[in-house]
Amino acid sequence: MLEILRKRRSIRHYTPQALEPEVMELLREAVLRSPSSRGLDPWEFIFVTDKPLLEALSKAKPHGAHFLRDAALGVVVLGHEDKADTWIEDCAIASIILQLACESLGLGSCWMQIRLRPHDQERTAEDRVREILRIPPHLRVESIISIGYPAKALAGHARETLKDHTIRTNTYS
């Protein structure tokens, strides 16, 4: 696991290669194995491979989404707000589990925040994603994870760049 964390980077450029069915199945298994508070699993996922839909989703917010158009897969992470008060945390955990699974499979990925982001002056990014994918009103959109084969290799962050000062022992001071 530590090697996966050492190598993982946000990848925003992908090759045009599609994901193999067995890889898709492994990614599905990964999100379903994500831990959740009290085992309530307050999530659902939409696996988007349709290029016109990925293109539309890449415009769901004005910044930080363009890379989705070139991805082989976008996984939309949805939460049941009424199922668990921890739906945001549980969906975030599922999102990062998916990203770590991608790294372990030689895939690149990048988190695209949707919740609390604007689409334009009148609508939220969540409303736009909901419209594009016909998501029912009882589900919230937490994030979209773009996934694909990396167009170029990026080295992991060097150990000396990590912010050790953010870790304390026993008490804050």
GROMACS .gro file of C-alpha atoms in nm:
model
  173
    1MET     CA    1   0.000   0.000   0.000
    2LEU     CA    2   0.280   0.243   0.084
    3GLU     CA    3   0.433   0.192  -0.262
    4ILE     CA    4   0.097   0.276  -0.421
    5LEU     CA    5   0.078   0.595  -0.214
    6ARG     CA    6   0.436   0.685  -0.303
    7LYS     CA    7   0.364   0.651  -0.677
    8ARG     CA    8   0.013   0.800  -0.696
    9ARG     CA    9  -0.030   1.133  -0.874
   10SER     CA   10  -0.332   1.310  -1.015
   11ILE     CA   11  -0.332   1.227  -1.386
   12ARG     CA   12  -0.513   1.462  -1.625
   13HIS     CA   13  -0.386   1.336  -1.963
   14TYR     CA   14  -0.484   0.997  -2.098
   15THR     CA   15  -0.418   0.777  -2.399
   16PRO     CA   16  -0.719   0.694  -2.620
   17GLN     CA   17  -0.704   0.328  -2.507
   18ALA     CA   18  -1.031   0.190  -2.368
   19LEU     CA   19  -1.037   0.000  -2.042
   20GLU     CA   20  -1.065  -0.376  -2.070
   21PRO     CA   21  -1.384  -0.538  -1.930
   22GLU     CA   22  -1.184  -0.721  -1.661
   23VAL     CA   23  -1.031  -0.391  -1.547
   24MET     CA   24  -1.377  -0.232  -1.530
   25GLU     CA   25  -1.494  -0.523  -1.316
   26LEU     CA   26  -1.199  -0.479  -1.078
   27LEU     CA   27  -1.282  -0.109  -1.040
   28ARG     CA   28  -1.644  -0.194  -0.965
   29GLU     CA   29  -1.533  -0.441  -0.701
   30ALA     CA   30  -1.298  -0.183  -0.549
   31VAL     CA   31  -1.568   0.079  -0.489
   32LEU     CA   32  -1.805  -0.182  -0.349
   33ARG     CA   33  -1.538  -0.291  -0.099
   34SER     CA   34  -1.494   0.065   0.032
   35PRO     CA   35  -1.555   0.103   0.405
   36SER     CA   36  -1.846   0.314   0.527
   37SER     CA   37  -1.970   0.428   0.864
   38ARG     CA   38  -2.180   0.159   1.030
   39GLY     CA   39  -2.172  -0.037   0.702
   40LEU     CA   40  -2.457   0.174   0.563
   41ASP     CA   41  -2.296   0.216   0.219
   42PRO     CA   42  -2.482   0.539   0.138
   43TRP     CA   43  -2.356   0.554  -0.218
   44GLU     CA   44  -2.424   0.465  -0.577
   45PHE     CA   45  -2.190   0.492  -0.874
   46ILE     CA   46  -2.241   0.567  -1.241
   47PHE     CA   47  -1.963   0.431  -1.465
   48VAL     CA   48  -1.958   0.657  -1.772
   49THR     CA   49  -1.771   0.542  -2.084
   50ASP     CA   50  -1.983   0.719  -2.347
   51LYS     CA   51  -1.763   0.989  -2.507
   52PRO     CA   52  -2.041   1.248  -2.562
   53LEU     CA   53  -2.143   1.210  -2.197
   54LEU     CA   54  -1.782   1.246  -2.081
   55GLU     CA   55  -1.752   1.559  -2.297
   56ALA     CA   56  -2.069   1.705  -2.144
   57LEU     CA   57  -1.953   1.619  -1.790
   58SER     CA   58  -1.617   1.785  -1.860
   59LYS     CA   59  -1.810   2.113  -1.885
   60ALA     CA   60  -2.009   2.067  -1.564
   61LYS     CA   61  -1.801   2.337  -1.395
   62PRO     CA   62  -1.591   2.619  -1.534
   63HIS     CA   63  -1.254   2.495  -1.403
   64GLY     CA   64  -1.091   2.165  -1.315
   65ALA     CA   65  -1.300   1.929  -1.525
   66HIS     CA   66  -1.167   1.952  -1.882
   67PHE     CA   67  -0.952   1.639  -1.847
   68LEU     CA   68  -1.263   1.421  -1.816
   69ARG     CA   69  -1.330   1.451  -2.190
   70ASP     CA   70  -1.021   1.244  -2.273
   71ALA     CA   71  -1.067   0.983  -2.000
   72ALA     CA   72  -1.168   0.627  -2.081
   73LEU     CA   73  -1.399   0.628  -1.778
   74GLY     CA   74  -1.562   0.874  -1.544
   75VAL     CA   75  -1.704   0.736  -1.222
   76VAL     CA   76  -1.974   0.958  -1.077
   77VAL     CA   77  -1.995   0.912  -0.700
   78LEU     CA   78  -2.345   0.965  -0.565
   79GLY     CA   79  -2.456   0.979  -0.202
   80HIS     CA   80  -2.784   0.905  -0.025
   81GLU     CA   81  -2.809   1.209   0.199
   82ASP     CA   82  -3.098   1.055   0.397
   83LYS     CA   83  -2.934   0.713   0.437
   84ALA     CA   84  -2.641   0.826   0.653
   85ASP     CA   85  -2.524   1.151   0.806
   86THR     CA   86  -2.175   1.045   0.696
   87TRP     CA   87  -2.260   1.023   0.326
   88ILE     CA   88  -2.002   1.290   0.232
   89GLU     CA   89  -1.720   1.115   0.417
   90ASP     CA   90  -1.825   0.772   0.293
   91CYS     CA   91  -1.838   0.892  -0.068
   92ALA     CA   92  -1.499   1.059  -0.029
   93ILE     CA   93  -1.354   0.734   0.105
   94ALA     CA   94  -1.500   0.540  -0.189
   95SER     CA   95  -1.352   0.799  -0.427
   96ILE     CA   96  -1.000   0.762  -0.291
   97ILE     CA   97  -1.028   0.382  -0.271
   98LEU     CA   98  -1.112   0.392  -0.641
   99GLN     CA   99  -0.809   0.612  -0.711
  100LEU     CA  100  -0.577   0.380  -0.518
  101ALA     CA  101  -0.719   0.080  -0.705
  102CYS     CA  102  -0.647   0.266  -1.030
  103GLU     CA  103  -0.286   0.319  -0.929
  104SER     CA  104  -0.249  -0.049  -0.842
  105LEU     CA  105  -0.377  -0.140  -1.191
  106GLY     CA  106  -0.145   0.097  -1.378
  107LEU     CA  107  -0.421   0.349  -1.446
  108GLY     CA  108  -0.422   0.721  -1.390
  109SER     CA  109  -0.702   0.906  -1.217
  110CYS     CA  110  -0.802   1.250  -1.096
  111TRP     CA  111  -1.069   1.367  -0.851
  112MET     CA  112  -1.319   1.620  -0.984
  113GLN     CA  113  -1.507   1.791  -0.701
  114ILE     CA  114  -1.874   1.848  -0.786
  115ARG     CA  115  -2.050   1.912  -0.454
  116LEU     CA  116  -2.052   2.284  -0.368
  117ARG     CA  117  -1.903   2.388  -0.703
  118PRO     CA  118  -2.074   2.623  -0.952
  119HIS     CA  119  -2.163   2.542  -1.311
  120ASP     CA  120  -2.242   2.904  -1.393
  121GLN     CA  121  -2.404   3.207  -1.225
  122GLU     CA  122  -2.744   3.036  -1.198
  123ARG     CA  123  -2.672   2.665  -1.145
  124THR     CA  124  -2.445   2.436  -0.952
  125ALA     CA  125  -2.216   2.176  -1.105
  126GLU     CA  126  -2.422   1.918  -0.919
  127ASP     CA  127  -2.740   2.037  -1.093
  128ARG     CA  128  -2.567   2.015  -1.432
  129VAL     CA  129  -2.438   1.661  -1.368
  130ARG     CA  130  -2.782   1.561  -1.241
  131GLU     CA  131  -2.936   1.693  -1.565
  132ILE     CA  132  -2.681   1.524  -1.796
  133LEU     CA  133  -2.712   1.180  -1.632
  134ARG     CA  134  -3.080   1.198  -1.526
  135ILE     CA  135  -2.993   1.146  -1.159
  136PRO     CA  136  -3.296   1.128  -0.928
  137PRO     CA  137  -3.341   1.402  -0.666
  138HIS     CA  138  -3.281   1.178  -0.362
  139LEU     CA  139  -2.913   1.136  -0.461
  140ARG     CA  140  -2.636   1.393  -0.421
  141VAL     CA  141  -2.331   1.418  -0.649
  142GLU     CA  142  -2.008   1.420  -0.447
  143SER     CA  143  -1.740   1.378  -0.712
  144ILE     CA  144  -1.639   1.236  -1.047
  145ILE     CA  145  -1.319   1.038  -1.082
  146SER     CA  146  -1.160   1.049  -1.427
  147ILE     CA  147  -0.976   0.729  -1.517
  148GLY     CA  148  -0.761   0.614  -1.806
  149TYR     CA  149  -0.419   0.498  -1.913
  150PRO     CA  150  -0.172   0.781  -1.843
  151ALA     CA  151  -0.042   0.964  -2.151
  152LYS     CA  152   0.282   1.031  -1.965
  153ALA     CA  153   0.441   0.897  -1.650
  154LEU     CA  154   0.474   1.131  -1.353
  155ALA     CA  155   0.702   1.053  -1.062
  156GLY     CA  156   0.549   1.042  -0.717
  157HIS     CA  157   0.608   1.328  -0.478
  158ALA     CA  158   0.952   1.313  -0.315
  159ARG     CA  159   0.960   1.235   0.057
  160GLU     CA  160   1.127   1.567   0.135
  161THR     CA  161   0.831   1.759  -0.012
  162LEU     CA  162   0.586   1.612   0.238
  163LYS     CA  163   0.465   1.850   0.509
  164ASP     CA  164   0.596   1.683   0.825
  165HIS     CA  165   0.505   1.993   1.027
  166THR     CA  166   0.138   1.898   1.005
  167ILE     CA  167   0.188   1.592   1.227
  168ARG     CA  168   0.203   1.631   1.605
  169THR     CA  169   0.266   1.369   1.876
  170ASN     CA  170   0.034   1.329   2.176
  171THR     CA  171  -0.079   1.695   2.200
  172TYR     CA  172  -0.094   1.988   1.962
  173SER     CA  173   0.187   2.186   2.123
   0.00000   0.00000   0.00000
